[in-house]
Coordinates of C-alpha atoms in Angstrom, one line a residue:
X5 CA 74.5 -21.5 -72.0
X6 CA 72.9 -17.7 -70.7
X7 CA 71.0 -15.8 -72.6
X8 CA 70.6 -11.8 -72.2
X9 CA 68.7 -8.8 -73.1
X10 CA 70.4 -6.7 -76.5
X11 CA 71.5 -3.4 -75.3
X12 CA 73.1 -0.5 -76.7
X13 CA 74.9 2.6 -74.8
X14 CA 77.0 4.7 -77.3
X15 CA 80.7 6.1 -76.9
X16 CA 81.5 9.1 -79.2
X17 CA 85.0 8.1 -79.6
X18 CA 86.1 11.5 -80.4
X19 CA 84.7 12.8 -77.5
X20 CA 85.1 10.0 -74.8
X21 CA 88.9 9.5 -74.7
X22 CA 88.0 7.3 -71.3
X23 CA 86.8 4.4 -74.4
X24 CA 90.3 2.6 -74.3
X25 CA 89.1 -1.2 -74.2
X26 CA 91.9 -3.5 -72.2
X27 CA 92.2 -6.7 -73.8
X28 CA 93.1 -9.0 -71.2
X29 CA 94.2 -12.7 -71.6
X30 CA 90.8 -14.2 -70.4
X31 CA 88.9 -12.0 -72.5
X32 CA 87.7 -12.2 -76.2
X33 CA 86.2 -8.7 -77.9
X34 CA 84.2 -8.8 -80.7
X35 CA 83.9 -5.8 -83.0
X36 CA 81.0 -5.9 -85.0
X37 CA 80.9 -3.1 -87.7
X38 CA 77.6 -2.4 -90.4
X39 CA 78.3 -1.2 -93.8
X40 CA 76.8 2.1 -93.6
X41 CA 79.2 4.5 -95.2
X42 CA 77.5 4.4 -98.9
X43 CA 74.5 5.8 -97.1
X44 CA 76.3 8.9 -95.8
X45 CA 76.3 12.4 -96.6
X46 CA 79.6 12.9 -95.8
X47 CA 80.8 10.0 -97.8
X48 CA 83.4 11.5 -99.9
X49 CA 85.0 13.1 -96.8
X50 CA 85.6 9.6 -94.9
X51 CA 86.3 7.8 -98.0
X52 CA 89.8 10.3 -98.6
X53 CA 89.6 9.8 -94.4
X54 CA 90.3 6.0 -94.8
X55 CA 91.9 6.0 -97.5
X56 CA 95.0 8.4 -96.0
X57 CA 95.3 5.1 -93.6
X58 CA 95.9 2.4 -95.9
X59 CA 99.4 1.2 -96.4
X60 CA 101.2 1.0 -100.3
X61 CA 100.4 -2.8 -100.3
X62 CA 96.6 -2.3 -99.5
X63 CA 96.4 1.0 -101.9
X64 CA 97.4 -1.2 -104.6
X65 CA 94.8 -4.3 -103.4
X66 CA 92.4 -1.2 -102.9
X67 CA 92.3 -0.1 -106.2
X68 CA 92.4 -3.6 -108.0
X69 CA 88.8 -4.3 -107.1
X70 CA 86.8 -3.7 -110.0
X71 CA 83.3 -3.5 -108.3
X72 CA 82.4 -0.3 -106.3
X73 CA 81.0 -2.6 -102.9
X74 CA 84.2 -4.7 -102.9
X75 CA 85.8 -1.4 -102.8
X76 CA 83.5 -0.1 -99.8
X77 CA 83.8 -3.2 -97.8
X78 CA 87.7 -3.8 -98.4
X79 CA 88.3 0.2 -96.9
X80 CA 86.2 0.0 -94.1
X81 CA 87.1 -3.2 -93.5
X82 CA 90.8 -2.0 -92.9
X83 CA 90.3 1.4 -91.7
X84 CA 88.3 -0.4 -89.0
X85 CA 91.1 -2.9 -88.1
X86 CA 93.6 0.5 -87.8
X87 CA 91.5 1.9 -85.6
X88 CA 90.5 -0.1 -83.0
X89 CA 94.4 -1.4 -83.0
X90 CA 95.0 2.5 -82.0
X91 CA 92.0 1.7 -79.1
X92 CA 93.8 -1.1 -77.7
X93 CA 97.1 0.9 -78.0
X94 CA 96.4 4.6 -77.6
X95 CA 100.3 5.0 -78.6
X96 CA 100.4 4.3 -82.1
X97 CA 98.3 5.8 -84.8
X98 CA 96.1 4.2 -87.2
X99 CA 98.3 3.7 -90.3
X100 CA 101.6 3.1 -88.6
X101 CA 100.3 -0.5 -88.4
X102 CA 102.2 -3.1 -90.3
X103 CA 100.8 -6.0 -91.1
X104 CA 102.2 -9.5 -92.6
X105 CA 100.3 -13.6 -93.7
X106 CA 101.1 -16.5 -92.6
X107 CA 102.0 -19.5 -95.0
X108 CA 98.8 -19.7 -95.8
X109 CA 97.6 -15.8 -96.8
X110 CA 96.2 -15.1 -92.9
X111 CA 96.9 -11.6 -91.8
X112 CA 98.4 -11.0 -89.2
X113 CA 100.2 -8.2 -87.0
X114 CA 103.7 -7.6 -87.3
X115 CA 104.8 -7.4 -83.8
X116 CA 107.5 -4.2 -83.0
X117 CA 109.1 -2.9 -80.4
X118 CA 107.0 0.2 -80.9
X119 CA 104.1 -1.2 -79.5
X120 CA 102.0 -3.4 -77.0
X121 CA 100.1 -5.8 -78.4
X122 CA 102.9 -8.5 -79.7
X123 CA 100.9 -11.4 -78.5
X124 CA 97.6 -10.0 -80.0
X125 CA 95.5 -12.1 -82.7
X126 CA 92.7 -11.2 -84.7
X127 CA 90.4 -12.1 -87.3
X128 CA 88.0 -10.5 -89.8
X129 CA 84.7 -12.3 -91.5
X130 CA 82.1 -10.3 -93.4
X131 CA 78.3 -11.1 -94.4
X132 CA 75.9 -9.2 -96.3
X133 CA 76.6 -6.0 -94.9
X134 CA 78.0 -6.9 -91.5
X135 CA 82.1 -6.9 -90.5
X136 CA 83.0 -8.6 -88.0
X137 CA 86.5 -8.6 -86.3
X138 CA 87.3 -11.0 -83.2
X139 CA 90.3 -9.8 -81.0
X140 CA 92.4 -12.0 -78.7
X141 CA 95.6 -10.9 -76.1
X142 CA 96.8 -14.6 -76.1
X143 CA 96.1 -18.0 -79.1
X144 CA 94.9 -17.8 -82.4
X145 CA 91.0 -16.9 -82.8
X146 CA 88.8 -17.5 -85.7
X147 CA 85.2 -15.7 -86.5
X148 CA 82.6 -16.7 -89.1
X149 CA 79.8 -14.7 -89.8
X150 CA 76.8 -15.8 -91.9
X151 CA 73.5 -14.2 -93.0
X152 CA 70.8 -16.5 -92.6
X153 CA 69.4 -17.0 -96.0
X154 CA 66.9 -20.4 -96.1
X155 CA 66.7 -20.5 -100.1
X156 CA 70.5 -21.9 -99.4
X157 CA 70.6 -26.0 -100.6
X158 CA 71.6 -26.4 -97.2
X159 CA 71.1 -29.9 -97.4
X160 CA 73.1 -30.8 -100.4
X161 CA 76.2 -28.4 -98.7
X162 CA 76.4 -30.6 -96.1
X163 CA 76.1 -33.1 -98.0
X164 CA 79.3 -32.2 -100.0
X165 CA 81.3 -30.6 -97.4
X166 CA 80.6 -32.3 -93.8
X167 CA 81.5 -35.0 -92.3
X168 CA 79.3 -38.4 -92.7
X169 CA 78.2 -38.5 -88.7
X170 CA 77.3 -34.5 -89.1
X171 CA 75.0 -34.9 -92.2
X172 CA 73.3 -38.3 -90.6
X173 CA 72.5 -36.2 -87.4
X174 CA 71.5 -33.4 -89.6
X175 CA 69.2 -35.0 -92.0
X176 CA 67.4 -37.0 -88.4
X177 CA 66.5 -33.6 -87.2
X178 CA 63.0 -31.8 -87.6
X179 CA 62.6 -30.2 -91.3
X180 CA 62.0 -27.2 -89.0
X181 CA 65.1 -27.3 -87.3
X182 CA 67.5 -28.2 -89.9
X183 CA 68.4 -24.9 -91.5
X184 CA 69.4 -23.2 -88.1
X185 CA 71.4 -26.3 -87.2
X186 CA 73.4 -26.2 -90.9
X187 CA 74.2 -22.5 -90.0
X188 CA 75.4 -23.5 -86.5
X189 CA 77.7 -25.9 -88.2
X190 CA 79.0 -23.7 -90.8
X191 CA 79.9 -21.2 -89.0
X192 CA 82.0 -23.6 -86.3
X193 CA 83.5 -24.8 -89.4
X194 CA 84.7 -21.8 -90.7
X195 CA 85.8 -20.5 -87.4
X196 CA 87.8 -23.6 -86.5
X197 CA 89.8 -23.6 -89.7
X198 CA 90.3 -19.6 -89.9
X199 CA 91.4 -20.0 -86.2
X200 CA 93.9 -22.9 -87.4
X201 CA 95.5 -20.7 -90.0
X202 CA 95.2 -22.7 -92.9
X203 CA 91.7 -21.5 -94.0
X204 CA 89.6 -24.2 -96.6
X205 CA 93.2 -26.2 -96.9
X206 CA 91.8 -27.9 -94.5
X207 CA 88.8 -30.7 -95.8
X208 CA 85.7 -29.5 -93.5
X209 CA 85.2 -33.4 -93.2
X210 CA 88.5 -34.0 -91.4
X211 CA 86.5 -32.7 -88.2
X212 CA 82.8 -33.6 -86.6
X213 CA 80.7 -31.4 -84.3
X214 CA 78.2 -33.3 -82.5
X215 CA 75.3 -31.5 -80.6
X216 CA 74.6 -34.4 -77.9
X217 CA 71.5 -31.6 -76.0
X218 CA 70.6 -28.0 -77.0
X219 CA 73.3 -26.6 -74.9
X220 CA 76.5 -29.2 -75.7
X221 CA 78.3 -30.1 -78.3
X222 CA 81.3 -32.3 -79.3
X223 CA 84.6 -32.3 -81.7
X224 CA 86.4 -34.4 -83.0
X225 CA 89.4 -35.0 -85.3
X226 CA 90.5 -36.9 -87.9
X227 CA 94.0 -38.1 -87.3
X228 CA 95.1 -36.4 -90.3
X229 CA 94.9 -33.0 -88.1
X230 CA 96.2 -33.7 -85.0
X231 CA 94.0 -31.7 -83.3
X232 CA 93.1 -32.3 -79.3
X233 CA 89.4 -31.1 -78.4
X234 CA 90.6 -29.9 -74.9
X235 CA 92.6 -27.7 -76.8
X236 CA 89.9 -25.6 -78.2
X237 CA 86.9 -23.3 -76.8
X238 CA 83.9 -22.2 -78.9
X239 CA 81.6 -19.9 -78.6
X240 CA 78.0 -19.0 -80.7
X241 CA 75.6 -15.8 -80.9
X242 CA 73.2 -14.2 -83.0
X243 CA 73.6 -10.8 -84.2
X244 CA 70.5 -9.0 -85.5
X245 CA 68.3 -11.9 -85.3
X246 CA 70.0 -12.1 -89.1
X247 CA 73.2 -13.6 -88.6
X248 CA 74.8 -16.4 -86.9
X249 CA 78.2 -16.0 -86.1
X250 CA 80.8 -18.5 -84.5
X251 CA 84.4 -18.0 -82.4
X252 CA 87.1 -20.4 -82.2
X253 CA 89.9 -20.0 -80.3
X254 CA 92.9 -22.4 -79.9
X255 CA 97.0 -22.1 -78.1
X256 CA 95.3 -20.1 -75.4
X257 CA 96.8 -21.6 -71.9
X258 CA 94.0 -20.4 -69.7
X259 CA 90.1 -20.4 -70.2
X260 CA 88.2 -17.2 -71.7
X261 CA 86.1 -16.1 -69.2
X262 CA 84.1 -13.7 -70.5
X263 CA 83.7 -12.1 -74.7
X264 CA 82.8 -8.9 -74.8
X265 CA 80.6 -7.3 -77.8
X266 CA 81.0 -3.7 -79.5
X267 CA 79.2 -2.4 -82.5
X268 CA 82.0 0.2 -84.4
X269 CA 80.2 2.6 -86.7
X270 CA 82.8 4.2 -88.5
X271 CA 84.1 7.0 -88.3
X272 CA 83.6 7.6 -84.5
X273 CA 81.1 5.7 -83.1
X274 CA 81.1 2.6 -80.6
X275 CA 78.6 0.5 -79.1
X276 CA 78.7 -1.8 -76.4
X277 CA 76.8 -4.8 -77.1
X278 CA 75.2 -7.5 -75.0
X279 CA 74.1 -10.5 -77.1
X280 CA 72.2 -13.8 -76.4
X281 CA 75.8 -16.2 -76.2
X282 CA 76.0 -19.9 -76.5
X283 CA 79.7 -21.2 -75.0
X284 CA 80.3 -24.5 -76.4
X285 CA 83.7 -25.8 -75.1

């Protein structure tokens, strides 16, 4: 585990056409991107901005949601996911992205000719205000991102949802400590199933994390999944000192050797970011 200092250095992206991140097979970026638009004065103008980008399917999704936040959070959400696919492949533009799901509803890119980033996954979480979108050039990655509210009946969700040796180890711990520790399972939770595809079809109790020290932890599997631990990496941070968030990250032949951190504020702003990080497998 390494902690380090939170930074900030800011790339016009309008301006600094040098800002083309290379996503190579060792490396995992994290896109990190506050809901800031309803407090803009130019909202109107990026609203008609983003919503020019949206394919036919997501106008129609777009325009279903009754409530004017779901609205906010589903455009940025996918004008944010066309753009920075237009950073990592200065090529194509925003909308001429096509995306498909999986069996199970996961989105996913539709790999062309046209561009370079067949092999790409990604994956989206959102909290209280806070999008979150995890890149990878090679495997399948999963992000979870959760606002750290302690009037949560943590206890009794783990309880219900994890598995029998998590919620012993959880209820042994300090009353102090066990609120953080639920979050840090959650969020590996969610991560590990979004990175398998399936999403909750999977029972969180088919799988056990384990935190042996401070700075290791353990999976395993149930049968039932079929799952090998060696097969996995995992990563934790903290974002804001208001959200935990968790990676997963599985089909990957090689080890991720380093996970870079941006901070996108839409339309045309970037951040690099430099987070405290916890790698776990």
């Amino acid at each position: 585990m390494f902690w380090s200092v939170y930074t900030l250095s800011v790339i016009d992206l309008m301006s600094e056409s040098e800002f083309m991140p290379h996503l190579p097979p060792d490396e995992i970026h994290l896109w990190f991107i506050p809901q800031r638009l309803e407090h803009d004065s130019q909202e109107n103008e990026w609203v008609l901005q983003f919503e020019a980008l949206l394919s036919h399917e997501e106008q129609h999704r777009y325009q279903r949601f009754q409530f004017a936040a779901d609205r906010r959070r589903f455009l940025l959400t996918r004008a944010a996911i066309r753009t920075l696919l237009s950073l990592y492949d200065s090529l194509q533009q925003p909308y001429s992205w096509q995306f498909g799901r999986n069996l199970h509803g996961r989105p996913e890119l539709v790999p062309e000719p046209a561009h370079q980033l067949a092999t790409l996954s990604f994956n989206i979480s959102h909290s209280d205000g806070v999008i979150v979108i995890a890149f990878s050039a090679e495997g399948r990655v999963g992000v979870d991102i959760e606002s750290i509210d302690i009037t949560r009946r943590s206890i009794d969700l783990a309880k219900r949802y994890f598995s029998p040796a998590e919620y012993l180890a959880l209820v042994k711990l300090p009353i102090e400590e066990q609120e953080q520790r639920f979050f840090d399972l959650w969020t590996l939770k969610e991560a590990f199933v979004k990175a398998c595809g399936a999403g909750l079809k999977i029972p969180l109790r088919w799988f056990t994390f384990l935190f042996p020290s401070a700075q290791q932890v353990t999976v395993t599997f149930q049968p039932e999944l079929a799952e090998s631990a060696e097969n996995w990496q995992f990563w934790q941070l903290q974002y804001n000192q208001t959200y935990r968030v968790a990676l997963a990250l599985t089909g990957c032949p090689g080890k991720v050797k380093k996970l870079r951190m941006f901070e996108l504020e839409l339309p045309a702003t970037a951040r690099d970011l430099d987070l405290p990080i916890k790698r776990l497998g």
